[in-house]
mmCIF file of C-alpha atoms in Angstrom:
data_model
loop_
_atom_site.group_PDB
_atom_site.id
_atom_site.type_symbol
_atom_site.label_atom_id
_atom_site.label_comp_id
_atom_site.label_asym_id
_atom_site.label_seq_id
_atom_site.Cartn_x
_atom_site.Cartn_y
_atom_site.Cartn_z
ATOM 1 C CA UNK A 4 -15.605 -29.804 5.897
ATOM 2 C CA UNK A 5 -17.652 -29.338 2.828
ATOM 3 C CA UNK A 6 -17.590 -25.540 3.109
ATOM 4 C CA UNK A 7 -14.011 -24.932 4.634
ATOM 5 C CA UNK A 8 -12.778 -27.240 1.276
ATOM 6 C CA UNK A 9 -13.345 -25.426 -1.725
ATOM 7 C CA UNK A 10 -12.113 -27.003 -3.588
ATOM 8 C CA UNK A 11 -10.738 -30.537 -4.468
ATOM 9 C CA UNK A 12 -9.675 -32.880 -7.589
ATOM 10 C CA UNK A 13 -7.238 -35.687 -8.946
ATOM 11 C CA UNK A 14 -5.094 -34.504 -11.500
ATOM 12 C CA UNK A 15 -3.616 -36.710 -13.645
ATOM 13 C CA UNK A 16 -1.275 -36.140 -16.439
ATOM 14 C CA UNK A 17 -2.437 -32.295 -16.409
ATOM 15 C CA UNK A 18 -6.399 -33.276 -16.489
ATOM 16 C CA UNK A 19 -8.828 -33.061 -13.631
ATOM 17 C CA UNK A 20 -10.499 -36.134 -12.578
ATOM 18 C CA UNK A 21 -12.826 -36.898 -9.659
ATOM 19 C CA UNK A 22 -11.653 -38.639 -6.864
ATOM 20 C CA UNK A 23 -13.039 -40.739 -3.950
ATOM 21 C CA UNK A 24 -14.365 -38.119 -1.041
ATOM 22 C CA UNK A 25 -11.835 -39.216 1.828
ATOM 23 C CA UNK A 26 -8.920 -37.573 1.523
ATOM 24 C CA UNK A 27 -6.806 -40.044 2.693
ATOM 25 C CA UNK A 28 -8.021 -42.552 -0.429
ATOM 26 C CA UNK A 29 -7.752 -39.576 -2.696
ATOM 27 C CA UNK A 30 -3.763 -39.213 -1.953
ATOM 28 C CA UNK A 31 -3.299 -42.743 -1.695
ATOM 29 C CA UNK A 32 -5.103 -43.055 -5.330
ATOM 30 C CA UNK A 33 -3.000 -39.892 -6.591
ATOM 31 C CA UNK A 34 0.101 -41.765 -5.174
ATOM 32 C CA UNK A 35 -0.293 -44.865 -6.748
ATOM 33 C CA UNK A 36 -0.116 -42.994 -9.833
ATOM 34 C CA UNK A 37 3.393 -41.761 -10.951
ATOM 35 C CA UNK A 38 1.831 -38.751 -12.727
ATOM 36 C CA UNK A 39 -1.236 -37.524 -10.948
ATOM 37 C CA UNK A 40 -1.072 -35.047 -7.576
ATOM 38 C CA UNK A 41 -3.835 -34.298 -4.958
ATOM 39 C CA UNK A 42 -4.734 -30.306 -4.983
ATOM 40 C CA UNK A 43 -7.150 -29.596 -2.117
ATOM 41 C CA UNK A 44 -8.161 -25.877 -1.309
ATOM 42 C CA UNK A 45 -9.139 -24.452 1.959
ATOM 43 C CA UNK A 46 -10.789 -21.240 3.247
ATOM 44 C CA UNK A 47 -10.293 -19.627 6.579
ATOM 45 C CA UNK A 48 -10.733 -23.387 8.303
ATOM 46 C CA UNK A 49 -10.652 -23.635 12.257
ATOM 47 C CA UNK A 50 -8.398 -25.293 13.944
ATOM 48 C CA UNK A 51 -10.512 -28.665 14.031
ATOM 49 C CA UNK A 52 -11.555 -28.631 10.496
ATOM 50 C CA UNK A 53 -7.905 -28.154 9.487
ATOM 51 C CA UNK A 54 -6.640 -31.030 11.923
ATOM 52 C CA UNK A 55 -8.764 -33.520 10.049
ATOM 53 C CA UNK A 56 -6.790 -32.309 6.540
ATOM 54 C CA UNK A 57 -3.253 -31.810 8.268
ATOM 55 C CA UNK A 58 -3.197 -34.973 9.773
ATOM 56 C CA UNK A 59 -3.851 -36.650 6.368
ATOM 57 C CA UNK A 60 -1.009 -35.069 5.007
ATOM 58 C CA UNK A 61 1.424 -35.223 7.540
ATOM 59 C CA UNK A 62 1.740 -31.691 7.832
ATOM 60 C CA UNK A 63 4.414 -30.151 10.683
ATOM 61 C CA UNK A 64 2.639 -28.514 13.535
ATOM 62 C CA UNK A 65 4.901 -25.571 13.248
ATOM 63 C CA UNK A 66 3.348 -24.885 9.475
ATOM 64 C CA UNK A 67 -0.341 -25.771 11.014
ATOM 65 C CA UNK A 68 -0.201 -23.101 13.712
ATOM 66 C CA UNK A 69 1.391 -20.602 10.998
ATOM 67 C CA UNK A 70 -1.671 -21.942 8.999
ATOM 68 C CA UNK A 71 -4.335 -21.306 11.586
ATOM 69 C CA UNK A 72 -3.010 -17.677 13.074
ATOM 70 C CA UNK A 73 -3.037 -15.839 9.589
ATOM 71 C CA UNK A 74 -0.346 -13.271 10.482
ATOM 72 C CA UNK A 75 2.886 -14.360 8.644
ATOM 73 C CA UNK A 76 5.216 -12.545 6.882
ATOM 74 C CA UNK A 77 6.007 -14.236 3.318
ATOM 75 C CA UNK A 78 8.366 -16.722 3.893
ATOM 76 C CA UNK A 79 9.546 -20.292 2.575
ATOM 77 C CA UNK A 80 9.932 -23.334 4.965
ATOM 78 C CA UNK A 81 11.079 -26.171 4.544
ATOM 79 C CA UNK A 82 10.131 -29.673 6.538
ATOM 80 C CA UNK A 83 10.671 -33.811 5.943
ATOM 81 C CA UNK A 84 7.344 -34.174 4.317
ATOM 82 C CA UNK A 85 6.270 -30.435 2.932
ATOM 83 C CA UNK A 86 7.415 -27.405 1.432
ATOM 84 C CA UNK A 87 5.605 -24.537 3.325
ATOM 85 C CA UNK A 88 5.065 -21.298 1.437
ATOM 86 C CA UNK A 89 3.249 -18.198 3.142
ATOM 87 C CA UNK A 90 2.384 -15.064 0.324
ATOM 88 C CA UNK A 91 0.577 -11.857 0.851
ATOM 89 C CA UNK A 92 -1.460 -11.192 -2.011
ATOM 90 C CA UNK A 93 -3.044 -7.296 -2.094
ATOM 91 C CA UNK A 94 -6.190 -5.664 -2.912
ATOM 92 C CA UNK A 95 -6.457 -2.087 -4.513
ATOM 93 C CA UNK A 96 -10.135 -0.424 -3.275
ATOM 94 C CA UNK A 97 -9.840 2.018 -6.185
ATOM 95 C CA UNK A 98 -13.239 4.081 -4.276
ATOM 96 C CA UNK A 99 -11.457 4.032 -0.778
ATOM 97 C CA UNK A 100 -7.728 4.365 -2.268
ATOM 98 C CA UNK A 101 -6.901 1.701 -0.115
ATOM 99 C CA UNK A 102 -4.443 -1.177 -0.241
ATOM 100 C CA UNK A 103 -5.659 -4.446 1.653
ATOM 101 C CA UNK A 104 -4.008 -7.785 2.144
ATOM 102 C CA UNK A 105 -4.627 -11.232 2.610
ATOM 103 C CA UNK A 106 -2.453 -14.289 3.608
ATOM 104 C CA UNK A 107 -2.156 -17.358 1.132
ATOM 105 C CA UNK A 108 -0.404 -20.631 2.719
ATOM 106 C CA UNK A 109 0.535 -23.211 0.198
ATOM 107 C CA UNK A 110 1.902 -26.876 1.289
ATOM 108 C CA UNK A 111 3.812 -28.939 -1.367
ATOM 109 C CA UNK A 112 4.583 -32.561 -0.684
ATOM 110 C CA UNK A 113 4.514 -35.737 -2.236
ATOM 111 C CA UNK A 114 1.527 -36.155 -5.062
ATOM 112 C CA UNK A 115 -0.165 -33.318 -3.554
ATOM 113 C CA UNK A 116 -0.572 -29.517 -2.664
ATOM 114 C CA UNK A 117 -3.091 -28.010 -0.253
ATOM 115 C CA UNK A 118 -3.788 -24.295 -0.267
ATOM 116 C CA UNK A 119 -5.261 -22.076 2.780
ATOM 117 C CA UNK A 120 -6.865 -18.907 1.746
ATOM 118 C CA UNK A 121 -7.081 -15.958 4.544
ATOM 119 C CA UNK A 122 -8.724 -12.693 3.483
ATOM 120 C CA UNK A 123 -10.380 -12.125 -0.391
ATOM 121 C CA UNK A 124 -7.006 -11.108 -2.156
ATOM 122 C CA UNK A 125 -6.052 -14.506 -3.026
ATOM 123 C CA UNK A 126 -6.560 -15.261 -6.593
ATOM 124 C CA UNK A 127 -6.684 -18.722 -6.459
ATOM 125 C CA UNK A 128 -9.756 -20.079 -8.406
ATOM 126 C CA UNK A 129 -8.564 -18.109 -11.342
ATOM 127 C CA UNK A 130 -5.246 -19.536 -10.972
ATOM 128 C CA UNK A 131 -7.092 -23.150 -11.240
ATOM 129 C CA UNK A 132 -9.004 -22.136 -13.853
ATOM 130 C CA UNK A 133 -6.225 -20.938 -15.889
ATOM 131 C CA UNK A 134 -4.280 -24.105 -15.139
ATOM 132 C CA UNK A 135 -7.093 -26.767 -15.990
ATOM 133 C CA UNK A 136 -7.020 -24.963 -19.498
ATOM 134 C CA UNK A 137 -3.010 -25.529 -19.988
ATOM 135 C CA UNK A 138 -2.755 -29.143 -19.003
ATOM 136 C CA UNK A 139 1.017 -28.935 -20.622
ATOM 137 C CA UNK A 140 1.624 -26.511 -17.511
ATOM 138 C CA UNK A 141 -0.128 -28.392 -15.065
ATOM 139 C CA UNK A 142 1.111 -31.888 -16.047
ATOM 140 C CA UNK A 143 4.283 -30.893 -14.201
ATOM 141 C CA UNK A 144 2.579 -31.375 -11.085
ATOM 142 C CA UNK A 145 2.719 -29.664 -7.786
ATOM 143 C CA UNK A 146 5.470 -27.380 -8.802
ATOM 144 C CA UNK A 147 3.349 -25.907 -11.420
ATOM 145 C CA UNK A 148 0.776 -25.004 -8.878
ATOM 146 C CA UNK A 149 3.476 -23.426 -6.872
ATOM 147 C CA UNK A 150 5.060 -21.288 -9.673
ATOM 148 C CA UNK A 151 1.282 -20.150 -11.139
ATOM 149 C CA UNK A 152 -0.074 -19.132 -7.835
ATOM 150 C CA UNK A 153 3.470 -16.932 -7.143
ATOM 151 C CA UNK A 154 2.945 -15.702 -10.566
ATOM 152 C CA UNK A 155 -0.371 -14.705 -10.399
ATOM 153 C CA UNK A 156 0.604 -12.842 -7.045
ATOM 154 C CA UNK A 157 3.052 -10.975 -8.206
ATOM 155 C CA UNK A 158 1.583 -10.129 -11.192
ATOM 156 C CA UNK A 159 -1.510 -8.748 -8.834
ATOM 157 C CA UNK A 160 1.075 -6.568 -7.795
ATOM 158 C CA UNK A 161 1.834 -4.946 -10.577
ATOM 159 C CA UNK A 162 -1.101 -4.092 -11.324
ATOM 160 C CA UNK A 163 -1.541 -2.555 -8.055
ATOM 161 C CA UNK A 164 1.616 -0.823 -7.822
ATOM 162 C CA UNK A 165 0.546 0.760 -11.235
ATOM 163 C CA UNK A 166 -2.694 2.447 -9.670
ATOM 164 C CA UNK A 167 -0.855 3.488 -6.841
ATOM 165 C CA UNK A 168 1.263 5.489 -9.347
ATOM 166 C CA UNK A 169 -1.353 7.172 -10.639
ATOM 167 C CA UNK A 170 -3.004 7.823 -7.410
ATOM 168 C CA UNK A 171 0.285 9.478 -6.534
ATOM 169 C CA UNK A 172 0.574 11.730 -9.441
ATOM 170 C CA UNK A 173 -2.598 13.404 -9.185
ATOM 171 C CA UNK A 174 -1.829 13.389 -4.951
ATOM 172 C CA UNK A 175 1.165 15.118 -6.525
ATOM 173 C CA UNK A 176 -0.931 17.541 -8.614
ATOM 174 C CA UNK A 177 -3.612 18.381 -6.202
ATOM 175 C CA UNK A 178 -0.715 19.399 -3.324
ATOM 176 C CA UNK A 179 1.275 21.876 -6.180
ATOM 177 C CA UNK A 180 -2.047 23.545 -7.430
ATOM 178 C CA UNK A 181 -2.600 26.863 -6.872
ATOM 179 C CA UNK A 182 -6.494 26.501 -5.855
ATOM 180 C CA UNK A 183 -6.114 22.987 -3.941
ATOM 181 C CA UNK A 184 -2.786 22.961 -2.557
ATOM 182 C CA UNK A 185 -2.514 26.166 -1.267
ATOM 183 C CA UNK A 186 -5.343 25.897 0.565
ATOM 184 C CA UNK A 187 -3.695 23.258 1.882
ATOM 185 C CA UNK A 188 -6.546 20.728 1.642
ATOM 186 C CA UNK A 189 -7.634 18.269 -1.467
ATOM 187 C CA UNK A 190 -10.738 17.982 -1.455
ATOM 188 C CA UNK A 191 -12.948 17.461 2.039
ATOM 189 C CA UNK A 192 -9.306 15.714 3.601
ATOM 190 C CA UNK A 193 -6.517 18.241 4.543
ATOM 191 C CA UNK A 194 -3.504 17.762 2.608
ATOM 192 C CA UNK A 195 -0.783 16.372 5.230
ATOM 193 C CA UNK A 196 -3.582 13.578 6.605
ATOM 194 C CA UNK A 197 -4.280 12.037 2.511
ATOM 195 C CA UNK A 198 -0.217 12.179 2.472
ATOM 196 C CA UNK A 199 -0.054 9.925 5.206
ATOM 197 C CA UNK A 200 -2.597 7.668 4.854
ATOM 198 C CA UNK A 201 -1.279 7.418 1.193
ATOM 199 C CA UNK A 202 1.797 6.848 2.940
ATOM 200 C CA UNK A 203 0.156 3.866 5.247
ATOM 201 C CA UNK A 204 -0.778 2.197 1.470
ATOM 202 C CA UNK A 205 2.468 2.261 -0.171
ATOM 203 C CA UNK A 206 3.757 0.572 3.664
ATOM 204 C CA UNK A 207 0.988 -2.241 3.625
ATOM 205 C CA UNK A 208 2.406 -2.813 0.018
ATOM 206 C CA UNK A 209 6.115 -3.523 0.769
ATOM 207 C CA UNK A 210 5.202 -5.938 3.895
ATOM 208 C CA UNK A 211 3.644 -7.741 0.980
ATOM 209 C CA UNK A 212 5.948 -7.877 -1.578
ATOM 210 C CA UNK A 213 9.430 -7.264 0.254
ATOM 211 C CA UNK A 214 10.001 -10.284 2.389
ATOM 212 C CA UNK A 215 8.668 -12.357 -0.909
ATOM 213 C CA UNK A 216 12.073 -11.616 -2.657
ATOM 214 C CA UNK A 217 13.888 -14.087 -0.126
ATOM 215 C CA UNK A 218 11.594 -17.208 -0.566
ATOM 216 C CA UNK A 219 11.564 -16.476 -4.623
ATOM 217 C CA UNK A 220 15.229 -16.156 -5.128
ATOM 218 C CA UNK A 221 15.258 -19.489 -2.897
ATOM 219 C CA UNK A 222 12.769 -21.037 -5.543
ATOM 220 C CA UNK A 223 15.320 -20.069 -8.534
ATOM 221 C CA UNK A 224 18.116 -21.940 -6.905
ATOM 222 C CA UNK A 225 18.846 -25.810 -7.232
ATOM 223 C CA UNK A 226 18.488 -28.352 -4.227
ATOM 224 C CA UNK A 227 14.987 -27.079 -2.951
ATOM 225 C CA UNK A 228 12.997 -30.363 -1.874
ATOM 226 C CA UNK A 229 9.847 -31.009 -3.891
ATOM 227 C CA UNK A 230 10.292 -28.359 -7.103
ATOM 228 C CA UNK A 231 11.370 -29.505 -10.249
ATOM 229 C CA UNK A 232 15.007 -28.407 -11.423
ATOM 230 C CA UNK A 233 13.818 -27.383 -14.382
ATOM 231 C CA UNK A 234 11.597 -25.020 -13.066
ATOM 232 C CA UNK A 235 13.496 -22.531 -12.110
ATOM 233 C CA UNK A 236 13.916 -20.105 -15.518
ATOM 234 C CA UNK A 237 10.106 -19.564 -14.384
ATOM 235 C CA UNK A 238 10.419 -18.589 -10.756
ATOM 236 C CA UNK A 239 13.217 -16.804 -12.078
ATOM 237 C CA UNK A 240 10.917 -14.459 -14.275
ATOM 238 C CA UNK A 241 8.741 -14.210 -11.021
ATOM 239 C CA UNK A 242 11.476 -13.179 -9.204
ATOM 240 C CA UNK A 243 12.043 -10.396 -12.366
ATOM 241 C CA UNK A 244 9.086 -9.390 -11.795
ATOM 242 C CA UNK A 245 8.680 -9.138 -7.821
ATOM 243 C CA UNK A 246 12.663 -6.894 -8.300
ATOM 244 C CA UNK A 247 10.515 -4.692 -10.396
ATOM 245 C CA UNK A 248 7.533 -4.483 -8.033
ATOM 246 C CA UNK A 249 10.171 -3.794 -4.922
ATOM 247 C CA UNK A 250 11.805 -0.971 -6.851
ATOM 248 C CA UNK A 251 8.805 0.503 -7.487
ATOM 249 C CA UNK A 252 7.314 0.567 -3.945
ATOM 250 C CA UNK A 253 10.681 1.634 -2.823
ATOM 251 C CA UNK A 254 9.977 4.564 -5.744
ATOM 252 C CA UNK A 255 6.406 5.432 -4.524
ATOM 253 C CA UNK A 256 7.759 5.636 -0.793
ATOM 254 C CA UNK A 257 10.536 8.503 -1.605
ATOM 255 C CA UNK A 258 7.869 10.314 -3.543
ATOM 256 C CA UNK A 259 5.395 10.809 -1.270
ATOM 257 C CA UNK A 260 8.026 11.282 1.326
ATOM 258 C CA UNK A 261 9.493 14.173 -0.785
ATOM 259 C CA UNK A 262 5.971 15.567 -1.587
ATOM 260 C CA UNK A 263 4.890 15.760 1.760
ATOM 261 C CA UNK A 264 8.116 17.402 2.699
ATOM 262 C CA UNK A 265 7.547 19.902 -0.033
ATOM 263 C CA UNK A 266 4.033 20.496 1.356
ATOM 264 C CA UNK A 267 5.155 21.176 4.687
ATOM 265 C CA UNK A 268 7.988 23.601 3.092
ATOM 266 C CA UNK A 269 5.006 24.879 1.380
ATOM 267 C CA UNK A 270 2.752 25.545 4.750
ATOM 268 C CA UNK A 271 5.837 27.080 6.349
ATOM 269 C CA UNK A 272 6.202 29.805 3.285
ATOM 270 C CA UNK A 273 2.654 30.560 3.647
ATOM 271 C CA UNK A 274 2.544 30.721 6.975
ATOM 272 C CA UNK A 275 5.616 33.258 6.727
ATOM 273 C CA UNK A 276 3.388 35.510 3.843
ATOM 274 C CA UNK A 277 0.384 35.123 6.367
ATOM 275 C CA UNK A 278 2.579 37.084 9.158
ATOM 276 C CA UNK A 279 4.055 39.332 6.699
ATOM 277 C CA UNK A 280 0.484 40.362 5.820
ATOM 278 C CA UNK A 281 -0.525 40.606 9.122
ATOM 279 C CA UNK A 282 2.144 42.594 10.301
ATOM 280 C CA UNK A 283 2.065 44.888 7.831
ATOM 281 C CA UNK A 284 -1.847 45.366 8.106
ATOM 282 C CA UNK A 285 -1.132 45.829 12.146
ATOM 283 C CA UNK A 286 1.610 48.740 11.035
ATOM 284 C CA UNK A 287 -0.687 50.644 8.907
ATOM 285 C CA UNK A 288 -3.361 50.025 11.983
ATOM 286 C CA UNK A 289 -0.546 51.384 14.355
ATOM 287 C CA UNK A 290 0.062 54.942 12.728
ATOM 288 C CA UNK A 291 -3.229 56.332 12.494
ATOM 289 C CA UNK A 292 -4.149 55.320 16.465
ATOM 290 C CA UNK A 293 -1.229 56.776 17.374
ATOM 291 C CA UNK A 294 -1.484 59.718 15.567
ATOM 292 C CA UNK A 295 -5.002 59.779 17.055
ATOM 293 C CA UNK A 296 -3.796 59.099 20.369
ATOM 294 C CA UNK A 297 -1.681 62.464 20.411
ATOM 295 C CA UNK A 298 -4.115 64.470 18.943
ATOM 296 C CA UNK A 299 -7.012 63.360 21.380
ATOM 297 C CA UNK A 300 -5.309 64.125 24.724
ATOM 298 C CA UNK A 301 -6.672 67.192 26.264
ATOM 299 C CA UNK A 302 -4.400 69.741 26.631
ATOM 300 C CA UNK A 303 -5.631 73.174 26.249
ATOM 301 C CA UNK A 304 -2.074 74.494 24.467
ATOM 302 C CA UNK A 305 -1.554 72.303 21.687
ATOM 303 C CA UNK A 306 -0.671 73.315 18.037
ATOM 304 C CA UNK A 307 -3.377 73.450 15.675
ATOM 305 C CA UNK A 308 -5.882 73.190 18.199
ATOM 306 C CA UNK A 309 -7.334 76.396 17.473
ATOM 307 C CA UNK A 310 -7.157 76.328 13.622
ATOM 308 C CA UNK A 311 -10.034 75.805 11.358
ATOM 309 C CA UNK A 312 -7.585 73.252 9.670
ATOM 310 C CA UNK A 313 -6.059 71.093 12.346
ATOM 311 C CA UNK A 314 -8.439 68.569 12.106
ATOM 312 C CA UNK A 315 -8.338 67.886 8.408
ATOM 313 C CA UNK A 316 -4.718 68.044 8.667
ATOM 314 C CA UNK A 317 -4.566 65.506 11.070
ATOM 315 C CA UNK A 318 -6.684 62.771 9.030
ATOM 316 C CA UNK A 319 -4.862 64.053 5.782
ATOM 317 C CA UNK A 320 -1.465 63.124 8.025
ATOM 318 C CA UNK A 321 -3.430 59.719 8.710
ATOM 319 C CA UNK A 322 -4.278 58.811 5.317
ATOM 320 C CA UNK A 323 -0.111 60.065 4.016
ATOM 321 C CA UNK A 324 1.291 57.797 6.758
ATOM 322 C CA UNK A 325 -1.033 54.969 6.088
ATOM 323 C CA UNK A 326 -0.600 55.407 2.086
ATOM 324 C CA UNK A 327 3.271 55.766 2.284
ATOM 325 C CA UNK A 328 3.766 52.319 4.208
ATOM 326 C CA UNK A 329 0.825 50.446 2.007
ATOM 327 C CA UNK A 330 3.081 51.234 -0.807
ATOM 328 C CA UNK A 331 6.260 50.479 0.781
ATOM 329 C CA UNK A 332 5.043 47.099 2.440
ATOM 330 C CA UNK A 333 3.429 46.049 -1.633
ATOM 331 C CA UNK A 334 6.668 46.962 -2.865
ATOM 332 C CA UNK A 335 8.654 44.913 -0.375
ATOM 333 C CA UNK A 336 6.139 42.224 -1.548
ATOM 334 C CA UNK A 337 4.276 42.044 2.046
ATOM 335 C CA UNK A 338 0.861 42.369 0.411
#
């Protein structure tokens, strides 16, 4: 158990203590105390490691198997002895331009909160950190854990929506420039394929962040079983926050879908010049074989056939034809 539990501690009246190793004696000791809570963190445990904590804390085996599988949407449940709380915190690779995400469980109950961590997104020993140093905030108890983890999520995703925005404006730049996007490739990645995968980010983002909005608002509302009344003005500026985050993935999906229709508008005028070009090159090709064609049969009676001039008249008839539609086709803006 000692490396699925990362962490463990007694804290009472906002100030971490040691407690006795069994978990069971820890909550009872937390318990017995009207101002001290049980916060026990777990990473990635199988199912028999996390049996031995669940069945401590009297956890519902619908939250358990939710626990163990790792592929939840966010989502807020609640049960008799537990509040259940799934979030999806992302990771921005800024080398790969990727967006990643992990799965954070938290259960609330009475005197304590236990944490499962899937994935390296979840920024939970900072959150700790940051909480043991503002024992006002943390003297509240588990609620306080509950709000500064959602916080800190959230506010992760700001921060990532805010490189994706940049990411997208020079994706933006790179498809409208003259040298890059007109090839139609950025880079060693054609165009259309970094607009989708781009695409693929900004999607991994809202199955984050959307389906948090529900569980949130239900946070800022009165009647939810172990959370503080009076905490809602703060899971009320989280849920600020995540409406800002949604509204800008919502942004950053219409952009790139309108830039990569404007690319493909862009292919298909190009692709229209190309044929232009190539059918007026095939014209100017056309004249002089034909003219060559007539001129080459072997007749014996044909006009000029005879004349010392004929056959520089011919080319010089060549070289008019050919000259007459070059002009006409630049004119017409076909080359």
């Amino acid at each position: 158990m000692d490396g699925v539990i990362v962490d463990r501690a007694i804290y009472r009246a906002g100030r971490r203590t040691d407690g006795p190793e069994d978990l069971s004696d820890a909550l009872a000791e937390a318990r017995s105390e009207g101002d001290a809570f049980l916060w026990v963190g777990l990473y990635e445990p199988t199912e028999q490691e996390f049996e031995l904590v669940s069945s401590e804390f009297s956890m519902h085996p619908l939250a358990v198997e939710d626990s163990l599988k790792a592929h939840q949407r966010p989502k807020l449940e609640i049960y008799d002895d537990s509040l259940f709380m799934v979030l999806k915190p992302v990771v921005y690779d800024s080398e790969q331009d990727t967006v990643s995400s992990g799965e954070l469980m938290i259960f609330v109950g009475d005197s304590f909160v236990v944490t499962v961590r899937h994935g390296e997104g979840a920024p939970l020993h900072a959150v700790r950190m940051r909480l043991e140093s503002e024992p006002q905030v943390l003297k509240h108890g588990p609620t306080a854990v509950l709000y500064a983890v959602s916080d800190a999520v959230v506010d992760h995703y700001i921060d990532v929506g805010a490189e994706l925005q940049v990411d997208l404006e020079e994706l933006e730049a790179q498809v409208f420039s003259p040298t890059e996007g007109g090839s139609g490739r950025t880079g060693a990645q054609p165009t259309a394929e970094r607009i989708y995968t781009f695409k693929r980010q900004v999607l991994e983002f809202r199955r984050a962040a959307g389906p948090l909005a529900e569980p949130i608002s239900r946070l800022t509302r009165a009647g939810v079983p172990f959370v503080k009344e009076r905490s809602q003005p703060f899971f009320r500026d989280v849920d600020d926050h995540l409406t800002r985050v949604n509204e800008q993935v919502d942004g950053l999906d219409r952009l790139v879908s309108d830039i990569l229709y404007a690319h493909l508008a862009q292919m298909g005028v190009r692709q229209n010049d190309d044929m232009r070009r190539i059918s007026a090159w095939a014209a100017m090709a056309a004249v002089p074989t034909l003219l060559a064609g007539i001129w080459g049969m072997n007749f014996q009676h044909m006009p000029e056939l005879s004349q010392i001039w004929g056959y520089p008249a011919a080319l010089a008839v060549m070289v008019g034809a050919v000259t007459f539609l070059h002009r006409l086709f630049k004119r017409n803006g076909w080359l």
